[in-house]
């Protein structure tokens, strides 16, 4: 606290009571609640995804789709300080990771324009498939595209033989939490971010 000039943000992974107590003692305030949600893929029996009229889905093509994806990501996550500010370099770094697989990176288009996406990720050692990032452009939200894209990604992960799917979502993103709960996800763990600044 002294070194930071009392401007500090701290994650408490698991949100345990001892961390809550320490935060209170230090005068830190709760700033963010991040939920890890999970569901089994072994019993995956979801209705077929229903895409809005005129919408088609295809895999991401590295190089060709980068700029369009970055623009939709920035729009969909304009409220999110980390995800919404990704740059080409950030995307290149992720494409260079051994887990990157464009076959599990789904793009939704309407009239040749990108309007949403679901980027999945596989944690092979843990046997987990992840809803890594899912976003819908602001003008295309509310029509069921997010649910359809989630279902497409979950079917992809189940088809790869993964037993469990997981995701991270901010607790205050009520719309996303509701979609995930209706798709069978339950909270597995909660991480809390505390901060010193008011």
Tab-separated table of C-alpha atoms in Angstrom:
chain	number	residue	atom	x	y	z
A	1	UNK	CA	0.000	0.000	0.000
A	2	UNK	CA	2.835	2.379	0.867
A	3	UNK	CA	4.710	1.642	-2.375
A	4	UNK	CA	1.622	2.130	-4.527
A	5	UNK	CA	0.736	5.512	-3.085
A	6	UNK	CA	-2.479	3.891	-1.894
A	7	UNK	CA	-3.665	3.282	-5.461
A	8	UNK	CA	-3.943	-0.460	-5.631
A	9	UNK	CA	-6.166	-3.152	-7.087
A	10	UNK	CA	-5.987	-6.645	-5.630
A	11	UNK	CA	-7.576	-9.926	-6.759
A	12	UNK	CA	-8.822	-12.341	-4.096
A	13	UNK	CA	-9.159	-15.610	-5.970
A	14	UNK	CA	-11.966	-17.691	-4.535
A	15	UNK	CA	-13.411	-14.732	-2.614
A	16	UNK	CA	-12.757	-16.424	0.721
A	17	UNK	CA	-13.904	-14.916	4.007
A	18	UNK	CA	-10.302	-14.279	5.177
A	19	UNK	CA	-9.705	-12.146	2.058
A	20	UNK	CA	-12.945	-10.243	2.680
A	21	UNK	CA	-11.846	-9.598	6.263
A	22	UNK	CA	-8.366	-8.409	5.235
A	23	UNK	CA	-9.871	-6.088	2.633
A	24	UNK	CA	-12.152	-4.597	5.261
A	25	UNK	CA	-9.286	-4.120	7.722
A	26	UNK	CA	-7.203	-2.364	5.050
A	27	UNK	CA	-10.083	-0.136	3.977
A	28	UNK	CA	-10.336	-1.639	0.496
A	29	UNK	CA	-13.622	-1.571	-1.380
A	30	UNK	CA	-15.076	-4.309	-3.567
A	31	UNK	CA	-14.678	-3.241	-7.189
A	32	UNK	CA	-15.364	-6.297	-9.346
A	33	UNK	CA	-16.859	-9.761	-8.959
A	34	UNK	CA	-15.744	-12.280	-11.568
A	35	UNK	CA	-17.529	-15.616	-11.676
A	36	UNK	CA	-16.107	-18.816	-13.074
A	37	UNK	CA	-19.041	-20.876	-14.285
A	38	UNK	CA	-18.965	-24.483	-15.433
A	39	UNK	CA	-21.198	-27.123	-16.943
A	40	UNK	CA	-20.788	-30.743	-17.995
A	41	UNK	CA	-20.405	-31.434	-21.698
A	42	UNK	CA	-20.979	-35.166	-21.330
A	43	UNK	CA	-24.738	-34.685	-21.142
A	44	UNK	CA	-24.899	-31.811	-23.607
A	45	UNK	CA	-28.393	-31.882	-25.097
A	46	UNK	CA	-29.108	-28.319	-26.141
A	47	UNK	CA	-31.707	-27.299	-28.726
A	48	UNK	CA	-30.266	-26.559	-32.152
A	49	UNK	CA	-28.993	-22.981	-32.309
A	50	UNK	CA	-31.444	-20.546	-33.873
A	51	UNK	CA	-29.665	-17.754	-35.710
A	52	UNK	CA	-31.422	-14.453	-36.400
A	53	UNK	CA	-32.665	-14.013	-39.977
A	54	UNK	CA	-29.894	-13.441	-42.493
A	55	UNK	CA	-27.090	-14.419	-40.099
A	56	UNK	CA	-24.512	-17.070	-40.995
A	57	UNK	CA	-21.599	-18.461	-38.963
A	58	UNK	CA	-18.145	-19.450	-40.178
A	59	UNK	CA	-14.663	-19.949	-38.685
A	60	UNK	CA	-12.213	-17.087	-38.178
A	61	UNK	CA	-9.566	-16.704	-40.906
A	62	UNK	CA	-6.291	-15.393	-39.407
A	63	UNK	CA	-5.034	-12.301	-41.194
A	64	UNK	CA	-8.205	-11.743	-43.196
A	65	UNK	CA	-10.597	-11.250	-40.269
A	66	UNK	CA	-8.304	-9.531	-37.768
A	67	UNK	CA	-9.378	-5.903	-38.284
A	68	UNK	CA	-13.100	-6.679	-38.425
A	69	UNK	CA	-12.887	-8.819	-35.303
A	70	UNK	CA	-10.956	-6.150	-33.383
A	71	UNK	CA	-13.614	-3.568	-34.286
A	72	UNK	CA	-16.541	-5.748	-33.168
A	73	UNK	CA	-14.672	-6.780	-30.017
A	74	UNK	CA	-14.057	-3.109	-29.135
A	75	UNK	CA	-17.734	-2.300	-29.698
A	76	UNK	CA	-19.088	-5.310	-27.780
A	77	UNK	CA	-16.741	-4.686	-24.842
A	78	UNK	CA	-16.674	-0.885	-24.820
A	79	UNK	CA	-17.576	-1.049	-21.117
A	80	UNK	CA	-14.809	-3.536	-20.298
A	81	UNK	CA	-11.392	-2.002	-19.557
A	82	UNK	CA	-9.339	-5.060	-20.520
A	83	UNK	CA	-11.167	-6.902	-23.292
A	84	UNK	CA	-12.418	-3.815	-25.099
A	85	UNK	CA	-8.955	-2.341	-25.610
A	86	UNK	CA	-7.297	-5.285	-27.410
A	87	UNK	CA	-4.957	-4.323	-30.236
A	88	UNK	CA	-3.569	-6.145	-33.270
A	89	UNK	CA	-0.497	-7.006	-31.221
A	90	UNK	CA	-2.681	-8.527	-28.489
A	91	UNK	CA	-4.508	-10.598	-31.095
A	92	UNK	CA	-1.214	-11.665	-32.709
A	93	UNK	CA	0.079	-12.779	-29.316
A	94	UNK	CA	-2.993	-14.950	-28.795
A	95	UNK	CA	-2.787	-16.405	-32.316
A	96	UNK	CA	0.801	-17.436	-31.524
A	97	UNK	CA	-0.270	-19.434	-28.450
A	98	UNK	CA	-0.234	-23.231	-28.782
A	99	UNK	CA	-3.918	-23.400	-27.812
A	100	UNK	CA	-5.063	-21.141	-30.664
A	101	UNK	CA	-7.343	-22.973	-33.109
A	102	UNK	CA	-9.305	-20.969	-35.700
A	103	UNK	CA	-11.676	-23.921	-36.131
A	104	UNK	CA	-13.039	-23.094	-32.662
A	105	UNK	CA	-13.294	-19.341	-33.311
A	106	UNK	CA	-16.758	-18.690	-34.745
A	107	UNK	CA	-17.788	-15.494	-36.545
A	108	UNK	CA	-21.397	-14.425	-37.152
A	109	UNK	CA	-22.026	-12.315	-40.238
A	110	UNK	CA	-25.009	-10.515	-41.707
A	111	UNK	CA	-24.881	-8.988	-45.170
A	112	UNK	CA	-21.133	-9.630	-45.256
A	113	UNK	CA	-20.544	-7.702	-42.036
A	114	UNK	CA	-19.231	-9.202	-38.799
A	115	UNK	CA	-21.760	-8.773	-35.975
A	116	UNK	CA	-20.728	-11.325	-33.335
A	117	UNK	CA	-18.302	-14.068	-32.390
A	118	UNK	CA	-17.563	-16.939	-30.024
A	119	UNK	CA	-13.908	-17.755	-29.469
A	120	UNK	CA	-13.424	-21.077	-27.696
A	121	UNK	CA	-10.283	-22.308	-26.011
A	122	UNK	CA	-9.126	-25.785	-24.971
A	123	UNK	CA	-7.206	-26.433	-21.755
A	124	UNK	CA	-6.058	-29.918	-22.729
A	125	UNK	CA	-4.233	-30.799	-19.496
A	126	UNK	CA	-7.256	-29.916	-17.361
A	127	UNK	CA	-9.788	-31.450	-19.755
A	128	UNK	CA	-11.641	-28.137	-19.964
A	129	UNK	CA	-13.177	-26.320	-22.870
A	130	UNK	CA	-13.633	-22.596	-22.394
A	131	UNK	CA	-16.064	-20.015	-23.660
A	132	UNK	CA	-13.021	-17.771	-24.022
A	133	UNK	CA	-14.630	-14.634	-25.440
A	134	UNK	CA	-18.164	-14.161	-26.707
A	135	UNK	CA	-19.349	-10.826	-28.052
A	136	UNK	CA	-22.180	-9.333	-30.055
A	137	UNK	CA	-22.013	-5.890	-31.655
A	138	UNK	CA	-24.176	-3.368	-29.810
A	139	UNK	CA	-26.694	-2.974	-32.641
A	140	UNK	CA	-27.202	-6.752	-32.908
A	141	UNK	CA	-27.761	-7.547	-29.222
A	142	UNK	CA	-31.017	-8.849	-27.814
A	143	UNK	CA	-31.986	-11.048	-30.753
A	144	UNK	CA	-30.708	-14.400	-29.488
A	145	UNK	CA	-27.375	-14.333	-31.322
A	146	UNK	CA	-25.352	-14.662	-28.110
A	147	UNK	CA	-27.246	-17.798	-27.090
A	148	UNK	CA	-26.893	-19.292	-30.580
A	149	UNK	CA	-23.158	-18.596	-30.692
A	150	UNK	CA	-22.696	-20.054	-27.208
A	151	UNK	CA	-24.510	-23.232	-28.264
A	152	UNK	CA	-22.399	-23.553	-31.426
A	153	UNK	CA	-19.206	-23.251	-29.368
A	154	UNK	CA	-20.376	-25.713	-26.715
A	155	UNK	CA	-21.260	-28.274	-29.403
A	156	UNK	CA	-17.774	-27.784	-30.866
A	157	UNK	CA	-16.109	-28.377	-27.483
A	158	UNK	CA	-18.288	-31.421	-26.751
A	159	UNK	CA	-17.434	-32.791	-30.201
A	160	UNK	CA	-13.748	-32.531	-29.269
A	161	UNK	CA	-14.424	-34.939	-26.387
A	162	UNK	CA	-13.972	-32.433	-23.559
A	163	UNK	CA	-15.928	-33.381	-20.428
A	164	UNK	CA	-16.461	-29.878	-19.010
A	165	UNK	CA	-16.941	-26.321	-20.225
A	166	UNK	CA	-16.033	-23.224	-18.246
A	167	UNK	CA	-16.190	-19.473	-18.667
A	168	UNK	CA	-15.551	-16.244	-16.804
A	169	UNK	CA	-18.212	-13.558	-16.566
A	170	UNK	CA	-18.571	-10.382	-14.520
A	171	UNK	CA	-21.404	-10.770	-12.030
A	172	UNK	CA	-22.854	-7.380	-12.989
A	173	UNK	CA	-23.302	-8.535	-16.604
A	174	UNK	CA	-26.810	-9.768	-15.806
A	175	UNK	CA	-27.777	-10.492	-19.419
A	176	UNK	CA	-24.768	-12.768	-20.010
A	177	UNK	CA	-25.136	-14.522	-16.632
A	178	UNK	CA	-28.795	-15.211	-17.450
A	179	UNK	CA	-27.925	-16.695	-20.865
A	180	UNK	CA	-25.252	-18.928	-19.345
A	181	UNK	CA	-27.500	-20.102	-16.511
A	182	UNK	CA	-30.253	-21.011	-18.983
A	183	UNK	CA	-27.641	-23.054	-20.869
A	184	UNK	CA	-26.867	-25.057	-17.725
A	185	UNK	CA	-23.856	-23.227	-16.305
A	186	UNK	CA	-23.512	-22.859	-12.531
A	187	UNK	CA	-21.045	-20.785	-10.519
A	188	UNK	CA	-17.921	-22.827	-9.745
A	189	UNK	CA	-15.804	-20.126	-8.095
A	190	UNK	CA	-15.925	-16.382	-7.510
A	191	UNK	CA	-12.927	-14.046	-7.698
A	192	UNK	CA	-13.183	-10.593	-6.144
A	193	UNK	CA	-11.212	-7.476	-6.996
A	194	UNK	CA	-10.711	-4.867	-4.284
A	195	UNK	CA	-9.311	-1.402	-4.736
A	196	UNK	CA	-8.061	1.447	-2.603
A	197	UNK	CA	-9.134	4.400	-4.712
A	198	UNK	CA	-12.689	5.587	-4.237
